[in-house]
Amino acid sequence: MTPRLNRFLLVVLLATIVPMYWLLFDNRPGDAQAKPVSIAQLRALAAGKPGDRPQAIQFEALGWKRQMRNFSAAGRGLRLDRMYTFSYRLEFADRTPVLINSGLTYKQARNLDFGGYFANAQARVNAAMREASHIVMLNSRLDLTGGVRAFRIRKDEDTIGQTIGGTNPDGTTSSPYVLAPGVVVIPTPERLAKTRLVYVRMADGREYLFAGGLSPRSWSWTETRAPARYLTDFMRDEHRDETYAWLLTLRKLKREAPGLVIVSGGRVPKNSMLDHKFPVAQKK
């Protein structure tokens, strides 16, 4: 090949590789610092409402779709993974349950290009929504809020993505607040609008933090990996500095409480002691 052709090919190669690396692999957290949220603060808030704390947590896998690893954690590679959609039911001895996420309908799953949808699991979630005192959405995405939208628990879509049945006492602030005995909601609107985490301290002392889309897989927080820039900068209005700050916060909370189980958005961790399947509602 001639030198001119070599230079042309090099320019083409660089023009392809550099943007691709920046869009999919770049994972520089910069000067991000962990948020001033401590495990002691969350424990104090969890004890702030009288009553028994949750005695059990059940989960339902409602469907899955394939997603490139870089999309959930920049630099993790081009391999496609199954990313599951979950709903969780917090069971109390002295009150009706709290639900985290509401799932979606078959039609919604099909429109979102899901590779699998579990109708029986969604039916159990629908039954749980009828009895839940609160339903907390970790994100406003359709795969988490679609069940509520279809179920018409709230017709005003402006409320979808907010804590249904419970509001932040601080109004417009983003500080953590107690929702039910042992259950603390941690709003994260500065990262992405209508997003939040949920901290749960069980009656037996076990602790969980439901991370949702902040950490689709565990390596998001263990390796401090934000999603690819292709997603955060072009597909949604997510602030990467804030994402890194919250990922560092998860790591800090885990150091403060080594027994804390961080539940990622797309997988349930092994040995989490969460129960699979919601109880079947009794017909009246």
C-alpha positions as a LaTeX table, in Angstrom:
\begin{tabular}{lrrr}
\hline
Residue & $x$ (\AA) & $y$ (\AA) & $z$ (\AA) \\
\hline
Met1 & 0.00 & 0.00 & 0.00 \\
Thr2 & 1.16 & 3.53 & $-0.69$ \\
Pro3 & 2.02 & 5.91 & 2.16 \\
Arg4 & $-0.96$ & 8.08 & 1.22 \\
Leu5 & $-3.32$ & 5.10 & 1.48 \\
Asn6 & $-1.76$ & 4.10 & 4.80 \\
Arg7 & $-2.34$ & 7.58 & 6.20 \\
Phe8 & $-5.93$ & 7.56 & 4.95 \\
Leu9 & $-6.64$ & 4.20 & 6.57 \\
Leu10 & $-5.05$ & 5.37 & 9.83 \\
Val11 & $-7.25$ & 8.46 & 9.86 \\
Val12 & $-10.35$ & 6.35 & 9.20 \\
Leu13 & $-9.35$ & 3.91 & 11.94 \\
Leu14 & $-8.79$ & 6.66 & 14.48 \\
Ala15 & $-12.00$ & 8.40 & 13.47 \\
Thr16 & $-13.86$ & 5.17 & 14.22 \\
Ile17 & $-12.07$ & 3.85 & 17.31 \\
Val18 & $-11.74$ & 7.07 & 19.32 \\
Pro19 & $-15.47$ & 7.98 & 19.26 \\
Met20 & $-16.41$ & 4.34 & 19.88 \\
Tyr21 & $-14.11$ & 4.18 & 22.90 \\
Trp22 & $-15.50$ & 7.46 & 24.27 \\
Leu23 & $-19.12$ & 6.40 & 23.73 \\
Leu24 & $-18.89$ & 2.84 & 25.07 \\
Phe25 & $-15.73$ & 2.30 & 27.15 \\
Asp26 & $-14.71$ & 5.59 & 28.76 \\
Asn27 & $-15.13$ & 5.32 & 32.54 \\
Arg28 & $-13.38$ & 8.24 & 34.24 \\
Pro29 & $-15.09$ & 9.22 & 37.51 \\
Gly30 & $-13.14$ & 12.48 & 37.72 \\
Asp31 & $-13.39$ & 14.27 & 41.07 \\
Ala32 & $-16.66$ & 12.65 & 42.18 \\
Gln33 & $-17.10$ & 12.29 & 45.94 \\
Ala34 & $-19.48$ & 10.08 & 47.91 \\
Lys35 & $-22.66$ & 11.69 & 49.16 \\
Pro36 & $-23.01$ & 12.59 & 52.87 \\
Val37 & $-25.31$ & 9.63 & 53.54 \\
Ser38 & $-24.25$ & 7.25 & 56.29 \\
Ile39 & $-25.50$ & 3.88 & 57.46 \\
Ala40 & $-26.03$ & 5.40 & 60.92 \\
Gln41 & $-28.36$ & 8.01 & 59.39 \\
Leu42 & $-30.33$ & 5.36 & 57.49 \\
Arg43 & $-30.64$ & 3.16 & 60.58 \\
Ala44 & $-31.89$ & 6.12 & 62.63 \\
Leu45 & $-34.48$ & 6.97 & 59.99 \\
Ala46 & $-35.57$ & 3.34 & 59.74 \\
Ala47 & $-36.29$ & 3.40 & 63.47 \\
Gly48 & $-38.26$ & 6.64 & 63.17 \\
Lys49 & $-41.69$ & 5.09 & 62.68 \\
Pro50 & $-43.34$ & 2.90 & 65.30 \\
Gly51 & $-44.24$ & $-0.65$ & 64.41 \\
Asp52 & $-42.62$ & $-3.88$ & 63.35 \\
Arg53 & $-39.98$ & $-3.74$ & 60.65 \\
Pro54 & $-40.29$ & $-6.04$ & 57.60 \\
Gln55 & $-40.07$ & $-9.73$ & 58.43 \\
Ala56 & $-39.62$ & $-11.04$ & 54.87 \\
Ile57 & $-38.90$ & $-9.84$ & 51.33 \\
Gln58 & $-40.13$ & $-11.68$ & 48.25 \\
Phe59 & $-39.16$ & $-10.96$ & 44.67 \\
Glu60 & $-40.61$ & $-11.66$ & 41.25 \\
Ala61 & $-38.66$ & $-11.73$ & 37.98 \\
Leu62 & $-41.09$ & $-10.31$ & 35.42 \\
Gly63 & $-39.11$ & $-10.46$ & 32.20 \\
Trp64 & $-35.74$ & $-9.91$ & 30.59 \\
Lys65 & $-34.05$ & $-8.31$ & 27.63 \\
Arg66 & $-30.53$ & $-8.58$ & 26.29 \\
Gln67 & $-28.23$ & $-5.61$ & 26.80 \\
Met68 & $-24.59$ & $-4.94$ & 26.01 \\
Arg69 & $-22.49$ & $-4.92$ & 29.17 \\
Asn70 & $-21.06$ & $-1.50$ & 28.32 \\
Phe71 & $-24.57$ & $-0.06$ & 28.43 \\
Ser72 & $-24.87$ & $-0.88$ & 32.13 \\
Ala73 & $-21.18$ & $-0.47$ & 33.04 \\
Ala74 & $-18.79$ & 1.35 & 30.70 \\
Gly75 & $-15.69$ & $-0.68$ & 29.92 \\
Arg76 & $-17.27$ & $-4.02$ & 30.78 \\
Gly77 & $-17.29$ & $-5.18$ & 27.16 \\
Leu78 & $-19.53$ & $-5.85$ & 24.19 \\
Arg79 & $-21.00$ & $-9.13$ & 25.45 \\
Leu80 & $-24.79$ & $-9.29$ & 25.67 \\
Asp81 & $-26.27$ & $-10.09$ & 29.09 \\
Arg82 & $-29.79$ & $-10.85$ & 30.22 \\
Met83 & $-31.06$ & $-7.93$ & 32.27 \\
Tyr84 & $-34.11$ & $-8.81$ & 34.36 \\
Thr85 & $-36.96$ & $-6.64$ & 35.60 \\
Phe86 & $-37.93$ & $-7.27$ & 39.23 \\
Ser87 & $-40.61$ & $-6.36$ & 41.72 \\
Tyr88 & $-40.14$ & $-6.75$ & 45.49 \\
Arg89 & $-42.69$ & $-7.18$ & 48.26 \\
Leu90 & $-41.81$ & $-6.16$ & 51.83 \\
Glu91 & $-43.92$ & $-8.18$ & 54.27 \\
Phe92 & $-44.83$ & $-6.89$ & 57.73 \\
Ala93 & $-46.40$ & $-8.65$ & 60.69 \\
Asp94 & $-48.65$ & $-5.75$ & 61.67 \\
Arg95 & $-49.49$ & $-3.91$ & 58.42 \\
Thr96 & $-50.07$ & $-4.32$ & 54.70 \\
Pro97 & $-46.99$ & $-4.78$ & 52.49 \\
Val98 & $-44.84$ & $-2.25$ & 50.68 \\
Leu99 & $-44.09$ & $-2.91$ & 47.01 \\
Ile100 & $-40.96$ & $-1.86$ & 45.13 \\
Asn101 & $-41.61$ & $-1.52$ & 41.37 \\
Ser102 & $-44.77$ & $-2.67$ & 39.60 \\
Gly103 & $-43.59$ & $-4.56$ & 36.52 \\
Leu104 & $-45.22$ & $-4.25$ & 33.11 \\
Thr105 & $-47.77$ & $-5.78$ & 30.77 \\
Tyr106 & $-47.09$ & $-8.22$ & 27.96 \\
Lys107 & $-47.77$ & $-5.52$ & 25.37 \\
Gln108 & $-45.35$ & $-3.14$ & 27.07 \\
Ala109 & $-42.70$ & $-5.87$ & 27.24 \\
Arg110 & $-43.13$ & $-6.59$ & 23.55 \\
Asn111 & $-42.81$ & $-2.89$ & 22.69 \\
Leu112 & $-39.60$ & $-2.75$ & 24.75 \\
Asp113 & $-38.17$ & $-5.75$ & 22.81 \\
Phe114 & $-38.11$ & $-8.06$ & 25.82 \\
Gly115 & $-36.79$ & $-11.54$ & 25.08 \\
Gly116 & $-38.90$ & $-13.09$ & 27.84 \\
Tyr117 & $-42.00$ & $-12.18$ & 29.81 \\
Phe118 & $-43.44$ & $-14.06$ & 32.82 \\
Ala119 & $-47.18$ & $-13.50$ & 32.90 \\
Asn120 & $-47.81$ & $-15.59$ & 36.02 \\
Ala121 & $-45.26$ & $-13.56$ & 37.97 \\
Gln122 & $-46.86$ & $-10.30$ & 36.82 \\
Ala123 & $-50.27$ & $-11.62$ & 37.89 \\
Arg124 & $-48.91$ & $-12.11$ & 41.42 \\
Val125 & $-47.53$ & $-8.56$ & 41.36 \\
Asn126 & $-50.91$ & $-7.23$ & 40.22 \\
Ala127 & $-52.54$ & $-8.99$ & 43.17 \\
Ala128 & $-49.93$ & $-7.54$ & 45.52 \\
Met129 & $-50.64$ & $-4.03$ & 44.23 \\
Arg130 & $-54.24$ & $-4.36$ & 45.42 \\
Glu131 & $-53.13$ & $-4.82$ & 49.02 \\
Ala132 & $-49.97$ & $-2.68$ & 49.15 \\
Ser133 & $-49.93$ & 0.37 & 51.41 \\
His134 & $-47.17$ & 1.96 & 49.32 \\
Ile135 & $-45.61$ & 1.32 & 45.94 \\
Val136 & $-42.14$ & 2.76 & 45.40 \\
Met137 & $-40.73$ & 3.15 & 41.91 \\
Leu138 & $-36.94$ & 3.05 & 41.75 \\
Asn139 & $-37.12$ & 4.64 & 38.31 \\
Ser140 & $-39.74$ & 6.07 & 35.96 \\
Arg141 & $-38.90$ & 3.55 & 33.21 \\
Leu142 & $-41.87$ & 1.77 & 31.70 \\
Asp143 & $-40.60$ & $-1.70$ & 32.69 \\
Leu144 & $-40.89$ & $-0.66$ & 36.36 \\
Thr145 & $-43.96$ & 1.58 & 36.24 \\
Gly146 & $-45.97$ & $-0.15$ & 33.50 \\
Gly147 & $-47.87$ & $-2.30$ & 35.97 \\
Val148 & $-49.19$ & 0.74 & 37.83 \\
Arg149 & $-50.00$ & 2.55 & 34.60 \\
Ala150 & $-52.05$ & $-0.39$ & 33.35 \\
Phe151 & $-53.54$ & $-1.04$ & 36.77 \\
Arg152 & $-54.72$ & 2.58 & 37.03 \\
Ile153 & $-53.80$ & 2.96 & 40.67 \\
Arg154 & $-53.08$ & 6.58 & 39.80 \\
Lys155 & $-54.49$ & 8.16 & 36.64 \\
Asp156 & $-52.34$ & 11.28 & 36.86 \\
Glu157 & $-49.13$ & 10.28 & 35.09 \\
Asp158 & $-47.22$ & 13.10 & 36.77 \\
Thr159 & $-47.32$ & 10.99 & 39.92 \\
Ile160 & $-45.89$ & 7.92 & 38.19 \\
Gly161 & $-42.31$ & 7.51 & 39.27 \\
Gln162 & $-42.96$ & 9.19 & 42.60 \\
Thr163 & $-43.54$ & 7.29 & 45.79 \\
Ile164 & $-47.15$ & 6.22 & 45.49 \\
Gly165 & $-49.01$ & 6.46 & 48.79 \\
Gly166 & $-46.16$ & 8.32 & 50.51 \\
Thr167 & $-44.46$ & 11.68 & 50.05 \\
Asn168 & $-41.22$ & 13.26 & 51.18 \\
Pro169 & $-41.91$ & 15.35 & 54.28 \\
Asp170 & $-39.37$ & 17.88 & 52.97 \\
Gly171 & $-41.45$ & 18.52 & 49.87 \\
Thr172 & $-39.06$ & 19.38 & 47.07 \\
Thr173 & $-35.82$ & 18.35 & 48.81 \\
Ser174 & $-33.94$ & 15.17 & 48.01 \\
Ser175 & $-33.07$ & 14.07 & 51.53 \\
Pro176 & $-33.80$ & 10.49 & 52.67 \\
Tyr177 & $-37.07$ & 9.91 & 54.50 \\
Val178 & $-38.80$ & 7.05 & 56.29 \\
Leu179 & $-41.76$ & 5.50 & 54.47 \\
Ala180 & $-42.68$ & 2.67 & 56.84 \\
Pro181 & $-41.02$ & 1.02 & 59.83 \\
Gly182 & $-37.60$ & $-0.10$ & 58.65 \\
Val183 & $-38.05$ & 1.35 & 55.12 \\
Val184 & $-36.18$ & 4.47 & 53.99 \\
Val185 & $-36.51$ & 6.11 & 50.57 \\
Ile186 & $-33.40$ & 7.88 & 49.24 \\
Pro187 & $-34.28$ & 10.22 & 46.34 \\
Thr188 & $-31.56$ & 10.73 & 43.71 \\
Pro189 & $-33.10$ & 13.32 & 41.35 \\
Glu190 & $-29.79$ & 15.09 & 40.79 \\
Arg191 & $-28.53$ & 11.93 & 39.04 \\
Leu192 & $-31.63$ & 11.24 & 36.97 \\
Ala193 & $-35.14$ & 12.62 & 37.39 \\
Lys194 & $-37.63$ & 10.46 & 39.31 \\
Thr195 & $-35.05$ & 7.98 & 40.59 \\
Arg196 & $-34.48$ & 6.74 & 44.11 \\
Leu197 & $-32.91$ & 4.01 & 46.24 \\
Val198 & $-34.63$ & 2.10 & 49.02 \\
Tyr199 & $-32.93$ & 1.04 & 52.25 \\
Val200 & $-34.58$ & $-1.69$ & 54.31 \\
Arg201 & $-33.71$ & $-2.86$ & 57.82 \\
Met202 & $-35.44$ & $-6.10$ & 58.65 \\
Ala203 & $-36.93$ & $-7.17$ & 61.97 \\
Asp204 & $-34.01$ & $-9.57$ & 62.46 \\
Gly205 & $-31.41$ & $-6.87$ & 61.71 \\
Arg206 & $-30.59$ & $-7.79$ & 58.11 \\
Glu207 & $-30.06$ & $-4.77$ & 55.85 \\
Tyr208 & $-30.75$ & $-4.28$ & 52.15 \\
Leu209 & $-30.28$ & $-1.44$ & 49.72 \\
Phe210 & $-32.22$ & $-1.63$ & 46.46 \\
Ala211 & $-30.08$ & 0.22 & 43.92 \\
Gly212 & $-32.26$ & $-0.04$ & 40.80 \\
Gly213 & $-30.84$ & 1.53 & 37.65 \\
Leu214 & $-27.97$ & 3.14 & 39.52 \\
Ser215 & $-26.34$ & $-0.30$ & 39.64 \\
Pro216 & $-27.81$ & $-2.64$ & 36.99 \\
Arg217 & $-25.17$ & $-5.26$ & 37.90 \\
Ser218 & $-23.00$ & $-5.53$ & 41.01 \\
Trp219 & $-19.87$ & $-4.50$ & 39.12 \\
Ser220 & $-21.39$ & $-1.04$ & 38.67 \\
Trp221 & $-20.71$ & $-0.25$ & 42.31 \\
Thr222 & $-17.88$ & $-2.66$ & 43.09 \\
Glu223 & $-15.84$ & $-1.26$ & 40.17 \\
Thr224 & $-17.41$ & 2.25 & 40.13 \\
Arg225 & $-18.63$ & 1.97 & 36.54 \\
Ala226 & $-21.25$ & 4.35 & 35.18 \\
Pro227 & $-23.25$ & 3.36 & 32.09 \\
Ala228 & $-21.75$ & 4.08 & 28.67 \\
Arg229 & $-21.79$ & 7.70 & 27.55 \\
Tyr230 & $-23.95$ & 6.62 & 24.62 \\
Leu231 & $-26.75$ & 6.09 & 27.15 \\
Thr232 & $-26.09$ & 8.82 & 29.69 \\
Asp233 & $-25.27$ & 11.60 & 27.20 \\
Phe234 & $-27.53$ & 10.81 & 24.26 \\
Met235 & $-30.35$ & 8.44 & 25.27 \\
Arg236 & $-31.34$ & 10.00 & 28.60 \\
Asp237 & $-30.51$ & 13.07 & 30.67 \\
Glu238 & $-28.30$ & 11.39 & 33.28 \\
His239 & $-25.60$ & 13.36 & 35.08 \\
Arg240 & $-22.47$ & 11.19 & 35.11 \\
Asp241 & $-20.76$ & 13.06 & 37.96 \\
Glu242 & $-23.78$ & 12.38 & 40.17 \\
Thr243 & $-23.92$ & 8.75 & 39.06 \\
Tyr244 & $-20.29$ & 8.27 & 40.10 \\
Ala245 & $-20.97$ & 10.05 & 43.40 \\
Trp246 & $-23.84$ & 7.69 & 44.21 \\
Leu247 & $-21.84$ & 4.62 & 43.17 \\
Leu248 & $-19.10$ & 5.75 & 45.56 \\
Thr249 & $-21.81$ & 6.21 & 48.20 \\
Leu250 & $-22.85$ & 2.57 & 47.78 \\
Arg251 & $-19.24$ & 1.53 & 48.34 \\
Lys252 & $-19.03$ & 3.73 & 51.43 \\
Leu253 & $-22.22$ & 2.29 & 52.90 \\
Lys254 & $-20.94$ & $-1.24$ & 52.27 \\
Arg255 & $-17.71$ & $-0.42$ & 54.13 \\
Glu256 & $-19.71$ & 0.98 & 57.05 \\
Ala257 & $-21.99$ & $-2.09$ & 57.14 \\
Pro258 & $-20.25$ & $-5.14$ & 55.61 \\
Gly259 & $-23.44$ & $-7.18$ & 56.00 \\
Leu260 & $-25.45$ & $-4.77$ & 53.87 \\
Val261 & $-26.85$ & $-6.54$ & 50.78 \\
Ile262 & $-26.88$ & $-4.22$ & 47.76 \\
Val263 & $-29.54$ & $-5.47$ & 45.35 \\
Ser264 & $-28.70$ & $-4.46$ & 41.78 \\
Gly265 & $-31.38$ & $-3.51$ & 39.31 \\
Gly266 & $-30.92$ & $-6.37$ & 36.86 \\
Arg267 & $-29.94$ & $-9.30$ & 39.08 \\
Val268 & $-30.75$ & $-10.59$ & 42.55 \\
Pro269 & $-27.48$ & $-11.34$ & 44.39 \\
Lys270 & $-26.73$ & $-14.90$ & 45.40 \\
Asn271 & $-27.22$ & $-15.75$ & 49.09 \\
Ser272 & $-29.37$ & $-12.65$ & 49.52 \\
Met273 & $-31.94$ & $-14.55$ & 51.64 \\
Leu274 & $-34.76$ & $-13.03$ & 49.55 \\
Asp275 & $-37.69$ & $-15.33$ & 48.86 \\
His276 & $-38.62$ & $-16.09$ & 45.28 \\
Lys277 & $-42.28$ & $-15.54$ & 44.35 \\
Phe278 & $-44.92$ & $-13.44$ & 46.03 \\
Pro279 & $-47.52$ & $-15.32$ & 48.06 \\
Val280 & $-50.64$ & $-16.22$ & 46.14 \\
Ala281 & $-53.51$ & $-13.96$ & 47.17 \\
Gln282 & $-56.38$ & $-15.78$ & 48.84 \\
Lys283 & $-59.73$ & $-15.44$ & 47.14 \\
Lys284 & $-62.36$ & $-13.82$ & 49.31 \\
\hline
\end{tabular}
